[in-house]
Amino acid sequence: MGQDMARRDLVRDRFDRAAGYERAATVQRVAAQRLFEKLQDRLGERKPVRILELGCGTGFLTEKLRRAWPEAEIVATDIAPHMLERARQRAGEAICYRVMDAANPDISGPFDLICGNLVFQWLEQPQEAMETLEGLLAPAGVLALSTLMQGTFQEWRHACAMEAEGSGTPDYPSTIQIQRWQVPLLSGMWDSEACVQTFDNGRAFLRHLKETGASLPRAGYHPMSSAALMRSLARFEAQGSVITWRLAYGCFAKAPRAGVFVTGTDTGVGKTFVSACLVKAWSALYWKPLQSGLAEEAGDTPTILSLTHCNPVDCLPPAGAFQAPLSPEAAARAEGVSIDPASLTLRMQAPERPMVVEGAGGLMVPATDTVMMCDLAAQWGLPVVLVARSGLGTLNHTLLSLEALRRRGIAVAGVVLNGPPNEENRETIADKGQVRILAEIPFQPDVSAKSVEQIAAQLPSWAEVSDTSR
C-alpha cells in the first residue's frame, strides 16, 4: 500500500507540473471526443441528473459534459490540484471541482453517469476500481472509461530495445487484460482504436511526454545513459519520429431494475423450473414476455404460480401469447398477427424487488421478425442467468452461448447446471467461460412445489448474486 501511495504521489506531482498540457495534449482531446460520443450513445435520450468525472485533467471532457447537460450536477475530480484549476478556467464555475483519487473515490452516489478519460492506465487495481464505481451508479447508470493499452509508444519502445535499459514507458495492459476489466452485473464491452502522431524529432516526443505529465517511468526502471539515449533517439528518428497510441474505450450500464433474464442453451433445458426456484428463493416477481405452445400446455406463467405458490399479482401477464409450439415470431405469424416491439418494454413494477424474466427458447430464437431473444436481453440490460445441461454436449452449447452474450456486451450473472453433477464440465465452464456457477441442480424425478422449495433453499440469495465484489 505504501508503494502504491508513493507512486500515486509521483503521478500527482508530474501532472501538477505539466504546464504545457493544453498545448501538447492532442491525443487526449481526441480520446475525450471519442469517449463523449460513446457515452452519449449509451445514454440515448436520457439526460443524466448527476455526473461524476474522474481524472478530469484540464477539462477536455468536462467542458463537453457541461455543454451537453447544463442542468446536471457535475462533480469533476482529479488527483492534481493544479489540473483542477485549469479545468475550472476551461469549463466554468457551474461545476463542483474536487481533489480525489480515482482509485479511492470518497464520495457518495448515486450518479447517472461516471466517466474518466485516460485515467485508468494510472491505477494499480483497475478491476477493483470498477467494482467500487459500480456501487456509486444509479439504476441504468452508465460507466464510461478510456485508457491506454499495449502497443502505445511501440515505436519508441522498439528504438530503445537494443539498449540494456530498454524503454521506461509503462507496460500498458493487453487486450485480453482489458477485456477482463468487467463488473459481472454491468452490461457493456471494451473496444479500441489506434491514433498515430508524428513528431519533429525524438526530443520533441520526449518533451511531449513531459508537457503532458506522462513522463513518469514504470516502477523500478533505471534511466539509460546519455549515450544510450542518443542512440535510441537516432533510431527513433530514422523510423520517421512516428508514435502510435492504442486507446481502449469501455461503456457499461447498470441494470435499470433488480432482476435477471433467464435463458437456456436450448429448448427443454429447464428454464421454467430454474425460474421457479429463483422466484421462490428471492420472493421475486415473474414475467414471461412471450409465450407460445399454448395449444399443448397451460403455459409457463400458470406453472410458476403452481410451483411457487406466489401471489398471482407477482406474475406479470405476457406481452404476447400464442397457440402453436413454435418460436414466438413464427407462432404469431401462424395466427396472422405480429408482435409489436413497443409492447416488449421492460416491466418496472417495484424496481428494487428482483424480477425473474424468462425468455423463450435460447438466445438466438426469433422474438419478432427483426428481434432475437438476445436482442431483448441487451435492450433490457438485465444480467443473464444461463441454464445448461450438466452432461455430455454441454461444453460447446454453453461456451458458445456465453460468447454470444459477451460479444453483445450482455452481463452474465452466472450459469445454472441441470442434471447429474459433473465436476469436469463444471470446472471447464467456469474457467473457459470466465463465469460463476450459481448452482448445480440434480435431476428432479418429481417437479413439484416441494422440489422447488428444496432447491430454492440451496440457491444463493439475491444479495449474494447482486454483490459484484464476489
CSV table of N, CA and C in Angstrom, one decimal, residues 22-141:
chain,number,residue,atom,x,y,z
A,22,GLU,N,-2.0,21.9,-22.1
A,22,GLU,CA,-3.1,22.4,-23.0
A,22,GLU,C,-2.6,22.3,-24.4
A,23,ARG,N,-1.3,22.7,-24.6
A,23,ARG,CA,-0.8,22.8,-26.0
A,23,ARG,C,-0.4,21.4,-26.5
A,24,ALA,N,0.0,20.5,-25.7
A,24,ALA,CA,0.6,19.3,-26.2
A,24,ALA,C,-0.4,18.1,-26.2
A,25,ALA,N,-1.5,18.2,-25.5
A,25,ALA,CA,-2.4,17.0,-25.3
A,25,ALA,C,-3.4,16.8,-26.5
A,26,THR,N,-2.8,16.6,-27.7
A,26,THR,CA,-3.6,16.4,-28.9
A,26,THR,C,-4.4,15.1,-28.8
A,27,VAL,N,-3.8,14.0,-28.5
A,27,VAL,CA,-4.5,12.7,-28.4
A,27,VAL,C,-5.5,12.7,-27.3
A,28,GLN,N,-5.2,13.4,-26.2
A,28,GLN,CA,-6.1,13.4,-25.1
A,28,GLN,C,-7.4,14.1,-25.5
A,29,ARG,N,-7.3,15.1,-26.4
A,29,ARG,CA,-8.5,15.7,-26.9
A,29,ARG,C,-9.3,14.8,-27.8
A,30,VAL,N,-8.6,14.0,-28.6
A,30,VAL,CA,-9.2,13.0,-29.5
A,30,VAL,C,-10.0,12.0,-28.6
A,31,ALA,N,-9.3,11.5,-27.6
A,31,ALA,CA,-9.9,10.4,-26.8
A,31,ALA,C,-11.1,11.0,-26.0
A,32,ALA,N,-11.0,12.2,-25.6
A,32,ALA,CA,-12.2,12.8,-24.9
A,32,ALA,C,-13.4,12.9,-25.8
A,33,GLN,N,-13.2,13.3,-27.0
A,33,GLN,CA,-14.3,13.4,-28.0
A,33,GLN,C,-14.9,12.0,-28.3
A,34,ARG,N,-14.0,11.0,-28.5
A,34,ARG,CA,-14.5,9.6,-28.8
A,34,ARG,C,-15.3,9.1,-27.6
A,35,LEU,N,-14.8,9.3,-26.4
A,35,LEU,CA,-15.4,8.8,-25.2
A,35,LEU,C,-16.8,9.5,-25.0
A,36,PHE,N,-16.8,10.8,-25.3
A,36,PHE,CA,-18.1,11.5,-25.1
A,36,PHE,C,-19.1,11.0,-26.1
A,37,GLU,N,-18.7,10.7,-27.3
A,37,GLU,CA,-19.7,10.2,-28.3
A,37,GLU,C,-20.2,8.8,-27.9
A,38,LYS,N,-19.3,8.0,-27.3
A,38,LYS,CA,-19.7,6.7,-26.9
A,38,LYS,C,-20.7,6.7,-25.7
A,39,LEU,N,-20.4,7.6,-24.7
A,39,LEU,CA,-21.3,7.6,-23.6
A,39,LEU,C,-22.6,8.3,-24.0
A,40,GLN,N,-22.6,9.2,-24.9
A,40,GLN,CA,-23.9,9.7,-25.4
A,40,GLN,C,-24.7,8.6,-26.1
A,41,ASP,N,-24.1,7.8,-26.9
A,41,ASP,CA,-24.8,6.7,-27.5
A,41,ASP,C,-25.4,5.7,-26.4
A,42,ARG,N,-24.6,5.5,-25.4
A,42,ARG,CA,-25.1,4.6,-24.3
A,42,ARG,C,-26.2,5.2,-23.6
A,43,LEU,N,-26.2,6.4,-23.3
A,43,LEU,CA,-27.3,7.1,-22.6
A,43,LEU,C,-28.5,7.2,-23.4
A,44,GLY,N,-28.4,7.4,-24.7
A,44,GLY,CA,-29.5,7.6,-25.6
A,44,GLY,C,-30.2,8.9,-25.3
A,45,GLU,N,-31.5,8.9,-25.1
A,45,GLU,CA,-32.3,10.1,-24.9
A,45,GLU,C,-32.3,10.5,-23.5
A,46,ARG,N,-31.7,9.7,-22.6
A,46,ARG,CA,-31.7,10.0,-21.2
A,46,ARG,C,-30.8,11.2,-20.9
A,47,LYS,N,-31.2,12.1,-20.0
A,47,LYS,CA,-30.4,13.2,-19.5
A,47,LYS,C,-29.9,12.9,-18.1
A,48,PRO,N,-28.6,12.7,-17.9
A,48,PRO,CA,-28.1,12.5,-16.6
A,48,PRO,C,-28.4,13.7,-15.7
A,49,VAL,N,-28.8,13.4,-14.4
A,49,VAL,CA,-29.0,14.4,-13.4
A,49,VAL,C,-27.8,14.7,-12.6
A,50,ARG,N,-27.0,13.6,-12.4
A,50,ARG,CA,-25.8,13.7,-11.5
A,50,ARG,C,-24.6,13.0,-12.2
A,51,ILE,N,-23.5,13.7,-12.4
A,51,ILE,CA,-22.4,13.2,-13.2
A,51,ILE,C,-21.1,13.3,-12.3
A,52,LEU,N,-20.3,12.2,-12.3
A,52,LEU,CA,-19.0,12.2,-11.7
A,52,LEU,C,-18.0,11.9,-12.7
A,53,GLU,N,-17.0,12.9,-12.8
A,53,GLU,CA,-15.9,12.7,-13.8
A,53,GLU,C,-14.6,12.4,-13.0
A,54,LEU,N,-13.9,11.4,-13.4
A,54,LEU,CA,-12.6,11.0,-12.7
A,54,LEU,C,-11.5,11.5,-13.6
A,55,GLY,N,-10.4,12.0,-12.9
A,55,GLY,CA,-9.2,12.5,-13.7
A,55,GLY,C,-9.6,13.5,-14.7
A,56,CYS,N,-10.2,14.6,-14.4
A,56,CYS,CA,-10.7,15.5,-15.4
A,56,CYS,C,-9.6,16.3,-16.1
A,57,GLY,N,-8.4,16.3,-15.6
A,57,GLY,CA,-7.3,17.0,-16.2
A,57,GLY,C,-7.6,18.5,-16.4
A,58,THR,N,-7.4,19.0,-17.5
A,58,THR,CA,-7.7,20.4,-17.8
A,58,THR,C,-9.1,20.6,-18.3
A,59,GLY,N,-9.9,19.6,-18.3
A,59,GLY,CA,-11.3,19.8,-18.6
A,59,GLY,C,-11.8,19.6,-20.0
A,60,PHE,N,-11.0,18.8,-20.8
A,60,PHE,CA,-11.5,18.5,-22.2
A,60,PHE,C,-12.8,17.8,-22.2
A,61,LEU,N,-13.0,16.8,-21.4
A,61,LEU,CA,-14.3,16.1,-21.3
A,61,LEU,C,-15.3,16.9,-20.5
A,62,THR,N,-14.8,17.5,-19.4
A,62,THR,CA,-15.7,18.3,-18.5
A,62,THR,C,-16.5,19.3,-19.3
A,63,GLU,N,-15.8,20.0,-20.2
A,63,GLU,CA,-16.5,21.1,-21.0
A,63,GLU,C,-17.6,20.5,-21.8
A,64,LYS,N,-17.4,19.3,-22.4
A,64,LYS,CA,-18.4,18.7,-23.3
A,64,LYS,C,-19.6,18.3,-22.4
A,65,LEU,N,-19.3,17.7,-21.2
A,65,LEU,CA,-20.4,17.3,-20.3
A,65,LEU,C,-21.3,18.5,-20.0
A,66,ARG,N,-20.6,19.6,-19.6
A,66,ARG,CA,-21.4,20.8,-19.2
A,66,ARG,C,-22.2,21.4,-20.4
A,67,ARG,N,-21.7,21.4,-21.6
A,67,ARG,CA,-22.4,21.9,-22.7
A,67,ARG,C,-23.6,21.0,-23.1
A,68,ALA,N,-23.4,19.7,-23.0
A,68,ALA,CA,-24.5,18.7,-23.3
A,68,ALA,C,-25.6,18.7,-22.3
A,69,TRP,N,-25.2,18.8,-21.0
A,69,TRP,CA,-26.2,18.7,-19.9
A,69,TRP,C,-26.0,19.8,-18.9
A,70,PRO,N,-26.4,21.1,-19.3
A,70,PRO,CA,-26.1,22.2,-18.4
A,70,PRO,C,-26.8,22.2,-17.1
A,71,GLU,N,-27.9,21.4,-17.0
A,71,GLU,CA,-28.7,21.4,-15.8
A,71,GLU,C,-28.2,20.3,-14.9
A,72,ALA,N,-27.3,19.5,-15.3
A,72,ALA,CA,-26.9,18.4,-14.4
A,72,ALA,C,-25.9,18.9,-13.4
A,73,GLU,N,-25.9,18.2,-12.2
A,73,GLU,CA,-24.9,18.4,-11.2
A,73,GLU,C,-23.6,17.6,-11.6
A,74,ILE,N,-22.6,18.3,-11.9
A,74,ILE,CA,-21.3,17.7,-12.4
A,74,ILE,C,-20.3,17.8,-11.3
A,75,VAL,N,-19.7,16.7,-10.9
A,75,VAL,CA,-18.6,16.8,-9.9
A,75,VAL,C,-17.3,16.3,-10.7
A,76,ALA,N,-16.4,17.2,-11.0
A,76,ALA,CA,-15.2,17.0,-11.7
A,76,ALA,C,-14.1,16.8,-10.7
A,77,THR,N,-13.4,15.7,-10.8
A,77,THR,CA,-12.3,15.3,-9.8
A,77,THR,C,-11.0,15.1,-10.5
A,78,ASP,N,-9.9,15.3,-9.8
A,78,ASP,CA,-8.6,15.0,-10.2
A,78,ASP,C,-7.7,14.9,-9.0
A,79,ILE,N,-6.6,14.1,-9.2
A,79,ILE,CA,-5.7,14.0,-8.1
A,79,ILE,C,-4.7,15.2,-8.0
A,80,ALA,N,-4.6,15.9,-9.1
A,80,ALA,CA,-3.7,17.1,-9.1
A,80,ALA,C,-4.4,18.4,-9.0
A,81,PRO,N,-4.2,19.1,-7.9
A,81,PRO,CA,-5.0,20.4,-7.7
A,81,PRO,C,-4.8,21.4,-8.8
A,82,HIS,N,-3.6,21.5,-9.4
A,82,HIS,CA,-3.4,22.5,-10.5
A,82,HIS,C,-4.2,22.1,-11.7
A,83,MET,N,-4.3,20.9,-12.0
A,83,MET,CA,-5.1,20.4,-13.1
A,83,MET,C,-6.6,20.9,-12.9
A,84,LEU,N,-7.1,20.7,-11.7
A,84,LEU,CA,-8.5,21.1,-11.4
A,84,LEU,C,-8.7,22.6,-11.7
A,85,GLU,N,-7.7,23.4,-11.3
A,85,GLU,CA,-7.8,24.8,-11.5
A,85,GLU,C,-7.9,25.2,-13.0
A,86,ARG,N,-7.1,24.5,-13.8
A,86,ARG,CA,-7.1,24.7,-15.3
A,86,ARG,C,-8.5,24.2,-15.8
A,87,ALA,N,-9.0,23.1,-15.3
A,87,ALA,CA,-10.4,22.7,-15.7
A,87,ALA,C,-11.4,23.7,-15.4
A,88,ARG,N,-11.3,24.4,-14.2
A,88,ARG,CA,-12.2,25.4,-13.8
A,88,ARG,C,-12.2,26.6,-14.8
A,89,GLN,N,-11.0,26.9,-15.2
A,89,GLN,CA,-10.8,28.0,-16.2
A,89,GLN,C,-11.5,27.7,-17.5
A,90,ARG,N,-11.4,26.4,-17.9
A,90,ARG,CA,-12.0,26.0,-19.2
A,90,ARG,C,-13.5,25.8,-19.1
A,91,ALA,N,-14.0,25.1,-18.1
A,91,ALA,CA,-15.4,24.7,-18.0
A,91,ALA,C,-16.3,25.6,-17.2
A,92,GLY,N,-15.7,26.5,-16.4
A,92,GLY,CA,-16.5,27.4,-15.7
A,92,GLY,C,-16.8,27.0,-14.3
A,93,GLU,N,-17.5,27.9,-13.6
A,93,GLU,CA,-17.8,27.8,-12.1
A,93,GLU,C,-19.0,27.0,-11.8
A,94,ALA,N,-19.8,26.6,-12.8
A,94,ALA,CA,-21.1,25.9,-12.5
A,94,ALA,C,-20.9,24.4,-12.2
A,95,ILE,N,-19.6,24.0,-12.0
A,95,ILE,CA,-19.3,22.7,-11.7
A,95,ILE,C,-18.6,22.6,-10.4
A,96,CYS,N,-18.8,21.5,-9.7
A,96,CYS,CA,-18.1,21.2,-8.4
A,96,CYS,C,-16.8,20.5,-8.7
A,97,TYR,N,-15.7,21.2,-8.3
A,97,TYR,CA,-14.3,20.7,-8.5
A,97,TYR,C,-13.8,20.1,-7.2
A,98,ARG,N,-13.2,18.9,-7.3
A,98,ARG,CA,-12.8,18.3,-6.0
A,98,ARG,C,-11.5,17.4,-6.3
A,99,VAL,N,-10.6,17.6,-5.3
A,99,VAL,CA,-9.4,16.7,-5.4
A,99,VAL,C,-9.8,15.3,-4.9
A,100,MET,N,-9.5,14.3,-5.7
A,100,MET,CA,-9.9,13.0,-5.4
A,100,MET,C,-9.1,12.0,-6.2
A,101,ASP,N,-8.7,10.9,-5.5
A,101,ASP,CA,-8.0,9.8,-6.2
A,101,ASP,C,-9.1,8.8,-6.8
A,102,ALA,N,-9.0,8.6,-8.1
A,102,ALA,CA,-10.0,7.8,-8.8
A,102,ALA,C,-10.0,6.4,-8.2
A,103,ALA,N,-8.9,5.9,-7.7
A,103,ALA,CA,-8.8,4.5,-7.1
A,103,ALA,C,-9.5,4.4,-5.8
A,104,ASN,N,-9.7,5.6,-5.1
A,104,ASN,CA,-10.4,5.6,-3.8
A,104,ASN,C,-11.4,6.7,-3.7
A,105,PRO,N,-12.5,6.6,-4.5
A,105,PRO,CA,-13.5,7.7,-4.5
A,105,PRO,C,-14.2,7.9,-3.2
A,106,ASP,N,-13.9,8.9,-2.5
A,106,ASP,CA,-14.5,9.2,-1.2
A,106,ASP,C,-15.7,10.2,-1.5
A,107,ILE,N,-16.7,9.7,-2.1
A,107,ILE,CA,-17.9,10.5,-2.5
A,107,ILE,C,-19.1,9.6,-2.5
A,108,SER,N,-20.2,10.2,-2.2
A,108,SER,CA,-21.5,9.4,-2.1
A,108,SER,C,-22.2,9.5,-3.4
A,109,GLY,N,-22.8,8.3,-3.8
A,109,GLY,CA,-23.6,8.2,-5.0
A,109,GLY,C,-25.1,8.5,-4.6
A,110,PRO,N,-26.0,8.2,-5.5
A,110,PRO,CA,-25.7,7.6,-6.8
A,110,PRO,C,-25.5,8.6,-7.9
A,111,PHE,N,-24.8,8.2,-9.0
A,111,PHE,CA,-24.6,9.0,-10.2
A,111,PHE,C,-25.2,8.3,-11.4
A,112,ASP,N,-25.8,9.1,-12.3
A,112,ASP,CA,-26.4,8.6,-13.5
A,112,ASP,C,-25.3,8.4,-14.5
A,113,LEU,N,-24.1,9.1,-14.4
A,113,LEU,CA,-23.0,8.9,-15.3
A,113,LEU,C,-21.7,9.1,-14.5
A,114,ILE,N,-20.8,8.1,-14.6
A,114,ILE,CA,-19.5,8.2,-14.1
A,114,ILE,C,-18.5,8.0,-15.3
A,115,CYS,N,-17.6,8.9,-15.5
A,115,CYS,CA,-16.7,8.8,-16.7
A,115,CYS,C,-15.3,9.2,-16.3
A,116,GLY,N,-14.4,8.8,-17.1
A,116,GLY,CA,-13.0,9.1,-16.9
A,116,GLY,C,-12.2,8.9,-18.2
A,117,ASN,N,-11.5,10.0,-18.6
A,117,ASN,CA,-10.8,9.9,-19.9
A,117,ASN,C,-9.3,9.7,-19.6
A,118,LEU,N,-8.7,8.6,-20.1
A,118,LEU,CA,-7.3,8.3,-20.0
A,118,LEU,C,-6.8,8.5,-18.5
A,119,VAL,N,-7.5,7.8,-17.6
A,119,VAL,CA,-7.1,7.8,-16.2
A,119,VAL,C,-6.8,6.4,-15.7
A,120,PHE,N,-7.5,5.4,-16.3
A,120,PHE,CA,-7.4,4.1,-15.7
A,120,PHE,C,-6.0,3.4,-15.9
A,121,GLN,N,-5.2,3.9,-16.8
A,121,GLN,CA,-3.8,3.3,-17.0
A,121,GLN,C,-2.9,3.7,-15.8
A,122,TRP,N,-3.4,4.7,-15.0
A,122,TRP,CA,-2.6,5.1,-13.9
A,122,TRP,C,-3.0,4.3,-12.6
A,123,LEU,N,-4.0,3.5,-12.6
A,123,LEU,CA,-4.5,2.9,-11.4
A,123,LEU,C,-3.8,1.5,-11.3
A,124,GLU,N,-3.5,1.2,-10.0
A,124,GLU,CA,-2.8,-0.1,-9.7
A,124,GLU,C,-3.8,-1.3,-9.8
A,125,GLN,N,-5.1,-1.1,-9.4
A,125,GLN,CA,-6.1,-2.1,-9.4
A,125,GLN,C,-7.3,-1.7,-10.2
A,126,PRO,N,-7.3,-1.6,-11.5
A,126,PRO,CA,-8.4,-1.1,-12.2
A,126,PRO,C,-9.7,-1.9,-12.1
A,127,GLN,N,-9.6,-3.2,-11.9
A,127,GLN,CA,-10.8,-4.1,-11.8
A,127,GLN,C,-11.5,-3.7,-10.4
A,128,GLU,N,-10.7,-3.6,-9.4
A,128,GLU,CA,-11.3,-3.2,-8.1
A,128,GLU,C,-11.9,-1.8,-8.2
A,129,ALA,N,-11.3,-0.9,-8.9
A,129,ALA,CA,-11.8,0.4,-9.0
A,129,ALA,C,-13.2,0.4,-9.7
A,130,MET,N,-13.3,-0.4,-10.8
A,130,MET,CA,-14.6,-0.5,-11.5
A,130,MET,C,-15.7,-1.1,-10.6
A,131,GLU,N,-15.3,-2.1,-9.7
A,131,GLU,CA,-16.3,-2.6,-8.8
A,131,GLU,C,-16.8,-1.6,-7.8
A,132,THR,N,-15.8,-0.7,-7.3
A,132,THR,CA,-16.2,0.3,-6.4
A,132,THR,C,-17.1,1.3,-7.1
A,133,LEU,N,-16.8,1.7,-8.3
A,133,LEU,CA,-17.6,2.7,-9.1
A,133,LEU,C,-19.0,2.2,-9.4
A,134,GLU,N,-19.1,0.9,-9.6
A,134,GLU,CA,-20.4,0.3,-9.9
A,134,GLU,C,-21.3,0.5,-8.7
A,135,GLY,N,-20.8,0.5,-7.5
A,135,GLY,CA,-21.6,0.8,-6.3
A,135,GLY,C,-22.1,2.2,-6.2
A,136,LEU,N,-21.5,3.1,-7.0
A,136,LEU,CA,-21.9,4.5,-7.0
A,136,LEU,C,-22.9,4.8,-8.1
A,137,LEU,N,-23.2,3.9,-9.0
A,137,LEU,CA,-24.1,4.1,-10.1
A,137,LEU,C,-25.6,4.0,-9.7
A,138,ALA,N,-26.4,4.8,-10.2
A,138,ALA,CA,-27.8,4.7,-10.1
A,138,ALA,C,-28.3,3.6,-11.0
A,139,PRO,N,-29.5,3.1,-10.8
A,139,PRO,CA,-30.1,2.2,-11.7
A,139,PRO,C,-30.1,2.7,-13.1
A,140,ALA,N,-29.7,1.9,-14.1
A,140,ALA,CA,-29.5,2.3,-15.5
A,140,ALA,C,-28.3,3.3,-15.7
A,141,GLY,N,-27.6,3.6,-14.6
A,141,GLY,CA,-26.4,4.5,-14.7
A,141,GLY,C,-25.3,3.9,-15.6
